[in-house]
Short mmCIF file of C-alpha atoms and ligand atoms in Angstrom, two decimals:
data_model
loop_
_atom_site.label_atom_id
_atom_site.label_comp_id
_atom_site.label_asym_id
_atom_site.label_seq_id
_atom_site.Cartn_x
_atom_site.Cartn_y
_atom_site.Cartn_z
CA MET V 8 -20.96 14.36 6.11
CA GLN V 9 -22.50 13.92 2.46
CA PRO V 10 -25.78 12.13 1.88
CA ALA V 11 -25.19 8.57 0.64
CA THR V 12 -25.43 8.79 -3.38
CA ALA V 13 -23.92 5.43 -4.39
CA ILE V 14 -24.65 2.11 -3.17
CA VAL V 15 -22.12 -0.75 -3.62
CA THR V 16 -22.28 -4.41 -1.98
CA PHE V 17 -19.61 -5.61 -0.28
CA ALA V 18 -18.93 -9.72 -0.19
CA SER V 19 -17.36 -11.24 2.62
CA THR V 20 -18.65 -13.71 5.53
CA ASN V 21 -16.36 -11.28 8.23
CA GLN V 22 -19.21 -9.05 9.88
CA ASN V 23 -16.26 -6.91 11.37
CA LYS V 24 -15.03 -5.74 8.36
CA PHE V 25 -18.15 -5.29 7.04
CA ARG V 26 -18.93 -2.91 9.98
CA GLU V 27 -15.64 -0.67 9.26
CA VAL V 28 -16.36 -0.72 5.26
CA GLU V 29 -19.50 0.30 5.79
CA SER V 30 -18.71 3.12 8.14
CA ILE V 31 -15.53 4.44 5.81
CA LEU V 32 -17.75 4.12 2.94
CA ALA V 33 -20.67 6.30 4.59
CA MET V 34 -17.93 8.85 5.08
CA ARG V 35 -17.49 9.45 1.56
CA GLY V 36 -21.53 9.47 0.49
CA ILE V 37 -21.42 5.72 -0.44
CA GLN V 38 -23.91 3.20 1.00
CA ALA V 39 -22.43 -0.53 1.36
CA SER V 40 -25.00 -3.29 1.80
CA PHE V 41 -23.63 -6.82 3.04
CA ALA V 42 -23.77 -9.86 0.99
CA LYS V 43 -22.69 -12.75 3.76
CA ILE V 44 -21.05 -15.17 1.31
CA GLU V 45 -18.14 -17.33 1.39
CA LEU V 46 -15.97 -16.78 -1.16
CA VAL V 47 -13.69 -19.25 -3.10
CA GLU V 48 -10.03 -18.13 -2.52
CA ILE V 49 -7.71 -19.40 -5.19
CA GLN V 50 -4.01 -20.42 -3.88
CA SER V 51 -1.66 -17.86 -5.11
CA ASP V 52 1.21 -15.81 -4.29
CA SER V 53 -0.13 -12.49 -4.98
CA LEU V 54 -3.06 -10.86 -3.15
CA GLU V 55 -4.14 -8.99 -6.03
CA GLU V 56 -4.49 -12.25 -8.23
CA ILE V 57 -6.63 -13.28 -5.12
CA ALA V 58 -8.50 -10.05 -4.68
CA ARG V 59 -9.30 -10.33 -8.61
CA GLU V 60 -10.57 -13.66 -8.52
CA LYS V 61 -12.50 -13.26 -5.38
CA ALA V 62 -14.48 -10.30 -7.18
CA LYS V 63 -15.42 -12.39 -10.17
CA SER V 64 -16.89 -14.82 -7.92
CA ALA V 65 -18.69 -12.48 -5.69
CA TYR V 66 -20.42 -10.60 -9.22
CA ALA V 67 -21.40 -14.28 -10.43
CA ARG V 68 -23.39 -14.41 -6.93
CA VAL V 69 -24.72 -10.97 -6.19
CA GLN V 70 -24.99 -9.74 -9.86
CA LYS V 71 -24.69 -6.60 -8.62
CA PRO V 72 -21.38 -4.01 -8.23
CA VAL V 73 -19.76 -5.69 -5.86
CA ILE V 74 -16.30 -5.11 -3.88
CA VAL V 75 -14.32 -7.69 -2.18
CA GLU V 76 -10.91 -7.48 0.13
CA ASP V 77 -8.01 -9.36 1.08
CA ASP V 78 -5.82 -8.26 3.72
CA GLY V 79 -2.20 -9.76 4.61
CA LEU V 80 0.00 -8.92 7.78
CA PHE V 81 3.63 -8.80 6.71
CA VAL V 82 6.26 -9.15 9.60
CA ASP V 83 9.82 -7.78 8.62
CA ALA V 84 11.52 -10.12 11.04
CA LEU V 85 10.01 -13.00 9.73
CA GLY V 86 10.67 -12.10 5.81
CA GLY V 87 6.87 -10.82 5.04
CA PHE V 88 5.50 -13.88 7.03
CA PRO V 89 2.43 -14.44 7.17
CA GLY V 90 1.73 -12.25 4.28
CA GLN V 91 -0.67 -14.13 1.66
CA TYR V 92 -0.82 -16.71 4.59
CA SER V 93 -2.42 -14.42 7.16
CA SER V 94 -6.06 -16.02 7.29
CA TYR V 95 -4.25 -19.30 7.92
CA VAL V 96 -2.07 -18.64 10.18
CA PHE V 97 -4.19 -16.82 12.11
CA LYS V 98 -6.65 -19.93 12.19
CA THR V 99 -4.08 -22.22 13.53
CA ILE V 100 -1.40 -20.45 15.39
CA GLY V 101 -3.32 -17.21 16.16
CA ASN V 102 -1.58 -14.09 17.80
CA ALA V 103 -0.21 -16.18 20.70
CA GLY V 104 1.89 -17.85 17.65
CA VAL V 105 3.32 -14.63 15.94
CA LEU V 106 4.15 -13.34 19.17
CA LYS V 107 6.12 -16.66 20.00
CA LEU V 108 7.90 -16.46 16.43
CA LEU V 109 8.82 -13.12 17.70
CA GLU V 110 9.90 -13.98 20.78
CA GLY V 111 13.75 -12.24 21.37
CA LYS V 112 13.60 -10.25 18.23
CA GLN V 113 14.27 -6.51 18.31
CA ASP V 114 12.81 -5.61 15.09
CA ARG V 115 9.33 -5.86 15.79
CA LEU V 116 8.12 -3.88 12.37
CA ALA V 117 5.53 -5.00 10.11
CA SER V 118 2.95 -3.47 7.85
CA PHE V 119 -0.87 -4.46 7.06
CA ARG V 120 -1.83 -4.77 3.63
CA SER V 121 -5.61 -4.19 1.80
CA LEU V 122 -6.78 -4.93 -1.75
CA VAL V 123 -10.02 -3.88 -2.33
CA ALA V 124 -11.49 -5.16 -5.53
CA PHE V 125 -14.54 -3.77 -7.28
CA PHE V 126 -16.12 -5.50 -10.29
CA ASP V 127 -19.46 -4.65 -12.16
CA GLY V 128 -19.35 -7.25 -14.64
CA ASN V 129 -17.32 -5.19 -17.39
CA ASN V 130 -14.87 -2.99 -14.84
CA LEU V 131 -12.69 -4.45 -12.57
CA GLN V 132 -10.40 -2.17 -10.34
CA LEU V 133 -7.93 -2.75 -7.39
CA PHE V 134 -7.13 -0.47 -4.83
CA GLU V 135 -4.64 -0.65 -2.30
CA GLY V 136 -4.02 0.49 1.15
CA LYS V 137 -1.04 -0.35 3.58
CA VAL V 138 -0.01 0.77 6.92
CA GLN V 139 3.24 0.44 8.48
CA GLY V 140 3.58 -0.77 12.14
CA ARG V 141 4.50 -2.89 14.71
CA ILE V 142 4.08 -6.14 16.63
CA SER V 143 3.43 -5.35 20.05
CA GLU V 144 5.03 -7.61 23.08
CA LYS V 145 1.40 -8.43 24.50
CA ILE V 146 -2.08 -9.64 23.33
CA THR V 147 -4.03 -6.56 24.45
CA GLU V 148 -7.63 -6.62 24.72
CA GLY V 149 -10.46 -5.96 22.27
CA GLY V 150 -10.86 -6.13 18.54
CA TRP V 151 -10.53 -8.94 16.02
CA GLY V 152 -8.03 -10.82 14.17
CA TYR V 153 -4.76 -9.35 14.82
CA ASP V 154 -6.05 -5.99 16.10
CA PRO V 155 -4.59 -7.04 19.83
CA ILE V 156 -1.13 -7.33 18.33
CA PHE V 157 -0.80 -4.74 15.99
CA ALA V 158 -0.30 -1.04 16.45
CA PRO V 159 0.02 1.43 13.19
CA GLU V 160 2.82 4.07 13.11
CA GLY V 161 1.86 7.48 14.91
CA ALA V 162 -0.38 5.60 17.67
CA ASP V 163 1.45 4.08 20.65
CA VAL V 164 -1.43 1.60 20.98
CA THR V 165 -2.66 -1.56 18.91
CA PHE V 166 -5.68 -1.43 16.54
CA ALA V 167 -7.75 -3.20 19.25
CA GLU V 168 -6.95 -0.53 21.65
CA LEU V 169 -7.46 2.27 19.42
CA ALA V 170 -11.20 1.24 19.19
CA ASP V 171 -13.35 3.21 17.24
CA LYS V 172 -10.26 5.70 16.04
CA LYS V 173 -8.70 2.20 14.44
CA ASN V 174 -10.24 3.70 10.89
CA ASP V 175 -8.18 6.86 11.39
CA TYR V 176 -5.17 4.77 10.56
CA SER V 177 -6.01 1.20 8.98
CA HIS V 178 -4.94 0.10 5.77
CA ARG V 179 -8.54 -0.94 5.06
CA LYS V 180 -9.41 2.81 5.33
CA LYS V 181 -6.53 3.84 2.78
CA ALA V 182 -7.92 1.49 0.52
CA LEU V 183 -11.39 2.19 0.10
CA GLU V 184 -11.01 5.94 0.26
CA LYS V 185 -9.00 5.34 -3.16
CA PHE V 186 -12.21 3.01 -4.20
CA ALA V 187 -14.76 6.02 -3.22
CA GLU V 188 -12.44 8.70 -4.72
CA TRP V 189 -12.55 6.64 -8.20
CA GLN V 190 -16.30 5.74 -7.53
CA LEU V 191 -17.34 9.06 -7.49
CA LEU V 192 -15.40 10.37 -10.05
CA ILE V 193 -16.93 8.00 -12.05
CA GLN V 194 -20.41 8.84 -10.96
CA ASN V 195 -19.61 12.35 -11.67
CA ARG V 196 -19.24 11.49 -15.07
CA THR V 197 -21.96 9.69 -16.00
P1 LIG R 204 -8.41 -11.68 5.00
O1 LIG R 204 -7.69 -12.71 3.78
O2 LIG R 204 -8.89 -10.65 4.12
O3 LIG R 204 -9.69 -12.37 5.34
O4 LIG R 204 -7.30 -11.57 6.00
C1 LIG R 204 -6.43 -12.54 6.33
C2 LIG R 204 -6.38 -12.23 7.97
O5 LIG R 204 -6.17 -10.95 8.26
C3 LIG R 204 -7.54 -12.87 8.68
O6 LIG R 204 -7.17 -13.80 9.52
C4 LIG R 204 -8.06 -11.72 9.07
O7 LIG R 204 -8.49 -12.18 10.30
C5 LIG R 204 -6.72 -10.84 9.38
N1 LIG R 204 -7.13 -9.16 9.28
C6 LIG R 204 -7.67 -8.70 8.11
N2 LIG R 204 -7.79 -7.34 8.40
C7 LIG R 204 -7.66 -7.25 9.76
C8 LIG R 204 -7.52 -5.77 10.40
O8 LIG R 204 -8.07 -4.71 9.95
N3 LIG R 204 -7.45 -6.19 11.64
C9 LIG R 204 -6.76 -7.30 12.02
N4 LIG R 204 -7.07 -8.53 11.39
C10 LIG R 204 -7.22 -8.41 10.03
#
């Protein structure tokens, strides 16, 4: 592991996300601090637009270089649903509801997308990470959010069952790796 050289604030209300972000960025020598703040989420069909607006409102609050993240679970057999409505769907029907919608369906393919948006008052950058996988037949133990029902390609088990190994596969890791590469490039230029 390299020593931490850059510092960035991660703004979210989700402590679980922050734990993952902190550990992924630390591996790349970037120290993340947590701003636990509620951010206004605009209504839009585009994860990109939501992430961009969230980054601007986070910067207005913390006044420091900041990253925010927006995710979506896209289930093939449901035409990409819940997608940008993942948060609402989780709060309303939850994992049990998603499994119910898939009852009797052979096609369990799905993907998880992460959009990380960085803003420092001038520069706004987006980084995307995507992982293919499938929706499990049952709700497994552990994890958070959709972790108990999403199994990434290459693992026979869900994110929840992967526990500490989740970061080896996750959409979040892929997006943050791109961010870290860009951040370190910028830093070496200055
Ligand atoms: P958000 O809009 O980024 O908060 O994410 C949308 C929904 O996806 C929320 O219900 C989150 O709990 C869920 N979610 C985001 N990332 C993950 C993950 O890595 N595992 C499981 N669920 C997630």
